[in-house]
Amino acid sequence: MYFPVAGIEVSPWVPPLVAMVVSFFTSMGGVSGAFLLLPFQMSFLGYTAPSVSATNHLFNIVAIPSGVIRYLREGRMVWPLTWIVVAGTLPGVLIGAVVRVTWLPDADSFKLFAAAVLLYIGIKMVRDLTGKAKGSGKAESERRFQELVREHRSRAGEDRTLPAVRTIAFNWKRTCYEFYGERYDVSTPGIFALSFVVGIIGGTYGIGGGSIVAPFFVTVFGLPVYTVAGAALMGTFVTSVAGVAFYQFLAPFHPDLAVAPDWLLGILFGLGGMVGMYLGARCQKHVPAPVIKWMLTVIVLGTALKYGYSSLF
């Protein structure tokens, strides 16, 4: 099957199958699959035009809503944090799209940028796995969350309704919220600035930025991962919607480049991602998380080194 925007020919079952496999493993490792799909499109499919970033955003749009709905149902969406992330990432992703089309249109220059992003994600994954991340880390925060859930349910008896997030204060200086009886207070400008920078990176690369912004929330601002995951995921979704729209808007101004997303290819990737995320969530308890994460880390770092070497030499 020929995809005219991407300029590639591939069997229609390949994109959803690859996305399903990638999302299956990445979802079990707690990592977004979008950052691995882009190297697959560039290295295996030969899709290197700027529109590959927009197509990657389209994958997020199709695959993410099920996860967002889950956090909404569980009452784990911290709306003040979500709005700051959205407000910061939106202008960032617009700048990122311009950067991609204007300064990184060719494959070599973009691969060097992609190598830097993948190298950061890979190093972050190594730090998480070796327990060297600042503070107690994701594993301990998740254990604390499970303890809070068990304590609440033991007190509630038969009532299994879990408490939702409660906003204490939300202004241009501070954001304060309460979750399961614990209070968290962070700087609003700090969250906004971080989200803005991540929006630029995500808009350029073609990922929403959740895999980048969430670790900063945990390590820099001291927020437990179980309270920021929903906001990061929603920010990724909104960033991807804006990214696709803006790449589509820029397309007429760059007639010599493929800028707009390949809609059919992106939707096929997204449908496979939906299935993979669902299956990954179902099988997560049966697979040791460290094994999956180490495998992903090797793939990410290997791809980063390959791209960096090919771009520089």
Short mmCIF file of C-alpha atoms in Angstrom, two decimals:
data_model
loop_
_atom_site.label_atom_id
_atom_site.label_comp_id
_atom_site.label_asym_id
_atom_site.label_seq_id
_atom_site.Cartn_x
_atom_site.Cartn_y
_atom_site.Cartn_z
CA MET A 1 0.00 0.00 0.00
CA TYR A 2 1.36 3.42 -0.99
CA PHE A 3 1.18 6.37 1.43
CA PRO A 4 1.57 9.49 -0.74
CA VAL A 5 2.31 12.01 2.02
CA ALA A 6 5.00 9.84 3.58
CA GLY A 7 6.22 8.75 0.16
CA ILE A 8 6.58 5.14 1.28
CA GLU A 9 5.07 1.82 0.31
CA VAL A 10 4.32 -0.67 3.07
CA SER A 11 1.70 -3.33 3.78
CA PRO A 12 -1.28 -1.82 5.67
CA TRP A 13 -0.95 -4.37 8.50
CA VAL A 14 2.64 -3.36 9.34
CA PRO A 15 1.97 0.05 11.02
CA PRO A 16 -0.76 -1.17 13.41
CA LEU A 17 1.16 -4.37 14.20
CA VAL A 18 4.38 -2.51 15.02
CA ALA A 19 2.51 0.10 17.06
CA MET A 20 0.68 -2.65 18.95
CA VAL A 21 3.92 -4.47 19.82
CA VAL A 22 5.76 -1.26 20.78
CA SER A 23 2.85 0.03 22.88
CA PHE A 24 2.39 -3.36 24.52
CA PHE A 25 5.91 -3.31 25.95
CA THR A 26 6.26 0.43 26.57
CA SER A 27 2.95 0.60 28.45
CA MET A 28 4.14 -2.15 30.79
CA GLY A 29 7.32 -0.16 31.36
CA GLY A 30 5.40 3.03 32.05
CA VAL A 31 6.86 4.80 28.99
CA SER A 32 5.13 6.32 25.97
CA GLY A 33 5.58 4.42 22.73
CA ALA A 34 5.63 7.52 20.50
CA PHE A 35 9.34 8.14 20.99
CA LEU A 36 10.14 4.65 19.62
CA LEU A 37 7.71 4.80 16.70
CA LEU A 38 9.48 7.81 15.20
CA PRO A 39 12.85 6.00 14.84
CA PHE A 40 10.98 3.05 13.32
CA GLN A 41 9.39 5.31 10.72
CA MET A 42 12.71 6.97 9.90
CA SER A 43 15.03 3.95 9.91
CA PHE A 44 12.79 1.11 8.71
CA LEU A 45 10.15 2.84 6.60
CA GLY A 46 12.42 5.58 5.25
CA TYR A 47 9.97 8.29 6.30
CA THR A 48 12.25 11.26 7.13
CA ALA A 49 10.26 14.32 5.98
CA PRO A 50 9.12 16.89 8.60
CA SER A 51 5.62 15.41 8.33
CA VAL A 52 6.86 12.35 10.24
CA SER A 53 6.75 14.46 13.42
CA ALA A 54 3.15 15.44 12.68
CA THR A 55 2.24 11.82 11.94
CA ASN A 56 3.75 10.79 15.26
CA HIS A 57 1.56 13.39 17.00
CA LEU A 58 -1.43 11.82 15.24
CA PHE A 59 -0.56 8.46 16.81
CA ASN A 60 -0.87 10.09 20.25
CA ILE A 61 -4.27 11.60 19.41
CA VAL A 62 -5.72 8.20 18.55
CA ALA A 63 -3.99 6.12 21.23
CA ILE A 64 -4.11 8.36 24.33
CA PRO A 65 -7.84 9.04 25.05
CA SER A 66 -8.38 5.64 26.69
CA GLY A 67 -5.69 6.45 29.24
CA VAL A 68 -7.09 9.93 29.90
CA ILE A 69 -10.56 8.47 30.48
CA ARG A 70 -9.10 6.03 33.01
CA TYR A 71 -7.56 8.83 35.08
CA LEU A 72 -10.79 10.83 34.91
CA ARG A 73 -12.82 7.87 36.19
CA GLU A 74 -10.36 7.29 39.02
CA GLY A 75 -10.46 10.96 40.03
CA ARG A 76 -6.70 11.21 39.57
CA MET A 77 -6.72 14.15 37.15
CA VAL A 78 -5.12 17.12 38.93
CA TRP A 79 -6.89 19.84 36.96
CA PRO A 80 -4.84 22.86 38.17
CA LEU A 81 -1.66 21.04 37.18
CA THR A 82 -3.27 19.97 33.91
CA TRP A 83 -4.22 23.53 32.93
CA ILE A 84 -0.70 24.81 33.64
CA VAL A 85 0.82 22.01 31.57
CA VAL A 86 -1.58 22.70 28.70
CA ALA A 87 -0.98 26.47 28.86
CA GLY A 88 2.78 25.93 28.81
CA THR A 89 2.98 23.23 26.16
CA LEU A 90 0.64 24.87 23.62
CA PRO A 91 2.91 27.83 22.71
CA GLY A 92 5.91 25.53 23.03
CA VAL A 93 4.63 23.03 20.47
CA LEU A 94 3.91 25.81 17.97
CA ILE A 95 7.51 26.98 18.27
CA GLY A 96 8.67 23.37 18.01
CA ALA A 97 6.80 22.88 14.73
CA VAL A 98 8.46 25.99 13.28
CA VAL A 99 11.87 24.78 14.46
CA ARG A 100 11.31 21.39 12.80
CA VAL A 101 10.25 22.83 9.45
CA THR A 102 12.69 25.77 9.35
CA TRP A 103 15.91 24.56 10.97
CA LEU A 104 15.64 20.75 11.01
CA PRO A 105 14.03 19.86 7.67
CA ASP A 106 16.69 17.36 6.52
CA ALA A 107 17.15 13.89 7.94
CA ASP A 108 20.72 14.31 9.24
CA SER A 109 20.11 17.44 11.32
CA PHE A 110 16.88 16.04 12.72
CA LYS A 111 18.52 12.71 13.59
CA LEU A 112 21.07 14.59 15.71
CA PHE A 113 18.23 16.31 17.57
CA ALA A 114 16.38 12.99 17.93
CA ALA A 115 19.56 11.39 19.28
CA ALA A 116 19.78 14.04 22.01
CA VAL A 117 16.13 13.48 23.05
CA LEU A 118 16.50 9.69 23.04
CA LEU A 119 19.78 9.91 24.96
CA TYR A 120 18.08 11.94 27.69
CA ILE A 121 15.17 9.49 27.93
CA GLY A 122 17.57 6.53 27.98
CA ILE A 123 19.74 8.01 30.74
CA LYS A 124 16.63 8.83 32.75
CA MET A 125 15.47 5.22 32.41
CA VAL A 126 18.87 3.93 33.57
CA ARG A 127 18.76 6.22 36.61
CA ASP A 128 15.26 4.99 37.46
CA LEU A 129 16.31 1.35 37.13
CA THR A 130 19.49 1.72 39.19
CA GLY A 131 17.71 3.68 41.90
CA LYS A 132 19.86 6.78 41.48
CA ALA A 133 17.06 9.20 40.76
CA LYS A 134 16.61 11.96 43.31
CA GLY A 135 14.24 11.20 46.15
CA SER A 136 12.42 7.97 46.75
CA GLY A 137 11.70 7.32 43.07
CA LYS A 138 8.72 6.07 41.12
CA ALA A 139 8.57 2.61 42.70
CA GLU A 140 8.35 3.93 46.26
CA SER A 141 5.77 6.56 45.33
CA GLU A 142 3.63 3.91 43.69
CA ARG A 143 3.91 1.72 46.79
CA ARG A 144 2.82 4.68 48.88
CA PHE A 145 -0.16 5.18 46.57
CA GLN A 146 -1.21 1.54 46.93
CA GLU A 147 -0.90 1.84 50.72
CA LEU A 148 -3.14 4.91 50.69
CA VAL A 149 -5.71 3.06 48.59
CA ARG A 150 -5.69 0.07 50.96
CA GLU A 151 -5.98 2.32 54.02
CA HIS A 152 -8.91 4.20 52.52
CA ARG A 153 -10.75 1.03 51.54
CA SER A 154 -10.19 -0.58 54.93
CA ARG A 155 -11.73 2.46 56.60
CA ALA A 156 -14.53 2.72 54.06
CA GLY A 157 -15.59 -0.91 54.42
CA GLU A 158 -17.86 -1.84 51.56
CA ASP A 159 -17.71 1.62 50.02
CA ARG A 160 -15.03 1.27 47.34
CA THR A 161 -15.40 4.82 45.94
CA LEU A 162 -11.96 6.42 45.96
CA PRO A 163 -11.49 10.11 46.86
CA ALA A 164 -10.80 12.52 44.02
CA VAL A 165 -8.24 15.32 43.93
CA ARG A 166 -9.21 18.42 45.94
CA THR A 167 -7.84 21.81 44.90
CA ILE A 168 -6.67 23.95 47.84
CA ALA A 169 -5.21 26.94 45.99
CA PHE A 170 -4.65 27.78 42.33
CA ASN A 171 -3.23 31.18 41.34
CA TRP A 172 -0.36 32.67 39.34
CA LYS A 173 2.07 32.12 42.23
CA ARG A 174 1.23 28.75 43.78
CA THR A 175 -0.70 25.58 42.99
CA CYS A 176 -1.79 23.48 45.95
CA TYR A 177 -3.91 20.33 45.93
CA GLU A 178 -4.80 17.44 48.22
CA PHE A 179 -4.90 13.78 47.24
CA TYR A 180 -5.71 10.93 49.66
CA GLY A 181 -5.19 13.27 52.60
CA GLU A 182 -1.73 14.43 51.50
CA ARG A 183 -1.11 18.03 50.42
CA TYR A 184 1.23 19.13 47.63
CA ASP A 185 2.32 22.72 46.95
CA VAL A 186 4.31 23.80 43.86
CA SER A 187 5.30 26.96 42.00
CA THR A 188 2.90 27.82 39.16
CA PRO A 189 5.53 29.77 37.13
CA GLY A 190 7.98 26.89 37.57
CA ILE A 191 5.54 24.31 36.21
CA PHE A 192 4.62 26.64 33.33
CA ALA A 193 8.26 27.29 32.35
CA LEU A 194 9.08 23.58 32.39
CA SER A 195 6.00 22.76 30.30
CA PHE A 196 6.91 25.47 27.79
CA VAL A 197 10.40 24.03 27.21
CA VAL A 198 9.02 20.49 26.98
CA GLY A 199 6.41 21.72 24.49
CA ILE A 200 9.16 22.98 22.18
CA ILE A 201 11.01 19.66 22.37
CA GLY A 202 7.82 17.63 21.94
CA GLY A 203 6.59 19.76 19.05
CA THR A 204 9.90 19.37 17.24
CA TYR A 205 10.38 15.64 17.81
CA GLY A 206 6.78 14.54 17.45
CA ILE A 207 6.04 13.37 20.98
CA GLY A 208 3.70 14.97 23.46
CA GLY A 209 6.41 15.32 26.08
CA GLY A 210 4.83 13.28 28.88
CA SER A 211 7.89 11.02 29.11
CA ILE A 212 10.01 14.16 29.62
CA VAL A 213 7.84 16.33 31.86
CA ALA A 214 6.67 13.67 34.34
CA PRO A 215 10.17 12.82 35.67
CA PHE A 216 10.83 16.54 36.25
CA PHE A 217 7.61 16.82 38.24
CA VAL A 218 8.83 13.96 40.43
CA THR A 219 12.52 14.86 40.80
CA VAL A 220 12.48 18.69 40.72
CA PHE A 221 9.11 19.54 42.26
CA GLY A 222 8.83 16.49 44.53
CA LEU A 223 5.38 15.44 43.30
CA PRO A 224 4.47 11.72 43.48
CA VAL A 225 4.13 10.14 40.06
CA TYR A 226 0.59 8.92 40.79
CA THR A 227 -0.60 12.54 41.04
CA VAL A 228 1.13 13.85 37.90
CA ALA A 229 0.62 11.00 35.44
CA GLY A 230 -2.87 12.15 34.43
CA ALA A 231 -1.80 15.76 33.92
CA ALA A 232 1.23 14.69 31.88
CA LEU A 233 -0.94 12.42 29.72
CA MET A 234 -3.54 15.13 29.14
CA GLY A 235 -0.75 17.58 28.29
CA THR A 236 0.62 15.07 25.79
CA PHE A 237 -2.80 14.72 24.18
CA VAL A 238 -3.43 18.47 23.88
CA THR A 239 0.11 19.07 22.64
CA SER A 240 -0.38 16.43 19.95
CA VAL A 241 -3.71 17.92 18.82
CA ALA A 242 -2.12 21.37 18.56
CA GLY A 243 0.94 19.90 16.86
CA VAL A 244 -1.08 18.17 14.13
CA ALA A 245 -3.18 21.31 13.57
CA PHE A 246 -0.16 23.60 13.33
CA TYR A 247 1.81 21.30 11.03
CA GLN A 248 -1.27 21.19 8.80
CA PHE A 249 -1.42 25.01 8.93
CA LEU A 250 2.27 25.36 7.99
CA ALA A 251 2.03 22.99 5.02
CA PRO A 252 0.89 25.58 2.39
CA PHE A 253 3.81 27.85 3.34
CA HIS A 254 6.34 25.10 2.57
CA PRO A 255 5.19 23.56 -0.73
CA ASP A 256 8.64 22.04 -1.29
CA LEU A 257 8.42 19.98 1.91
CA ALA A 258 6.04 17.30 3.21
CA VAL A 259 4.82 19.04 6.37
CA ALA A 260 1.21 17.94 6.96
CA PRO A 261 0.70 14.55 8.66
CA ASP A 262 0.02 11.37 6.75
CA TRP A 263 -3.46 10.86 8.19
CA LEU A 264 -3.97 7.26 7.14
CA LEU A 265 -0.56 6.16 8.39
CA GLY A 266 -0.99 8.01 11.69
CA ILE A 267 -4.44 6.51 12.28
CA LEU A 268 -3.14 3.00 11.55
CA PHE A 269 -0.35 3.52 14.08
CA GLY A 270 -2.84 4.90 16.59
CA LEU A 271 -5.26 1.99 16.28
CA GLY A 272 -2.44 -0.47 16.88
CA GLY A 273 -1.30 1.62 19.83
CA MET A 274 -4.75 1.47 21.42
CA VAL A 275 -4.77 -2.33 21.29
CA GLY A 276 -1.18 -2.58 22.52
CA MET A 277 -1.80 -0.29 25.50
CA TYR A 278 -4.90 -2.25 26.48
CA LEU A 279 -3.11 -5.60 26.29
CA GLY A 280 -0.07 -4.20 28.07
CA ALA A 281 -2.20 -2.97 30.95
CA ARG A 282 -3.83 -6.41 31.22
CA CYS A 283 -0.51 -8.30 31.19
CA GLN A 284 1.56 -5.90 33.28
CA LYS A 285 1.14 -7.84 36.53
CA HIS A 286 2.48 -11.02 34.90
CA VAL A 287 5.72 -9.53 33.52
CA PRO A 288 8.63 -8.23 35.66
CA ALA A 289 8.77 -4.49 34.99
CA PRO A 290 12.59 -4.21 35.27
CA VAL A 291 13.05 -6.75 32.45
CA ILE A 292 10.84 -4.70 30.13
CA LYS A 293 12.46 -1.41 31.14
CA TRP A 294 16.01 -2.69 30.60
CA MET A 295 15.05 -3.95 27.16
CA LEU A 296 13.54 -0.56 26.28
CA THR A 297 16.59 1.23 27.67
CA VAL A 298 18.95 -0.76 25.45
CA ILE A 299 16.80 0.00 22.40
CA VAL A 300 16.58 3.72 23.21
CA LEU A 301 20.29 4.19 23.94
CA GLY A 302 21.28 2.08 20.93
CA THR A 303 19.08 4.19 18.64
CA ALA A 304 20.43 7.42 20.15
CA LEU A 305 24.05 6.36 19.58
CA LYS A 306 23.29 5.18 16.04
CA TYR A 307 21.60 8.46 15.11
CA GLY A 308 24.29 10.56 16.77
CA TYR A 309 27.11 8.70 15.03
CA SER A 310 25.46 8.79 11.58
CA SER A 311 24.74 12.53 11.91
CA LEU A 312 28.24 13.51 13.05
CA PHE A 313 30.30 11.09 10.98
#
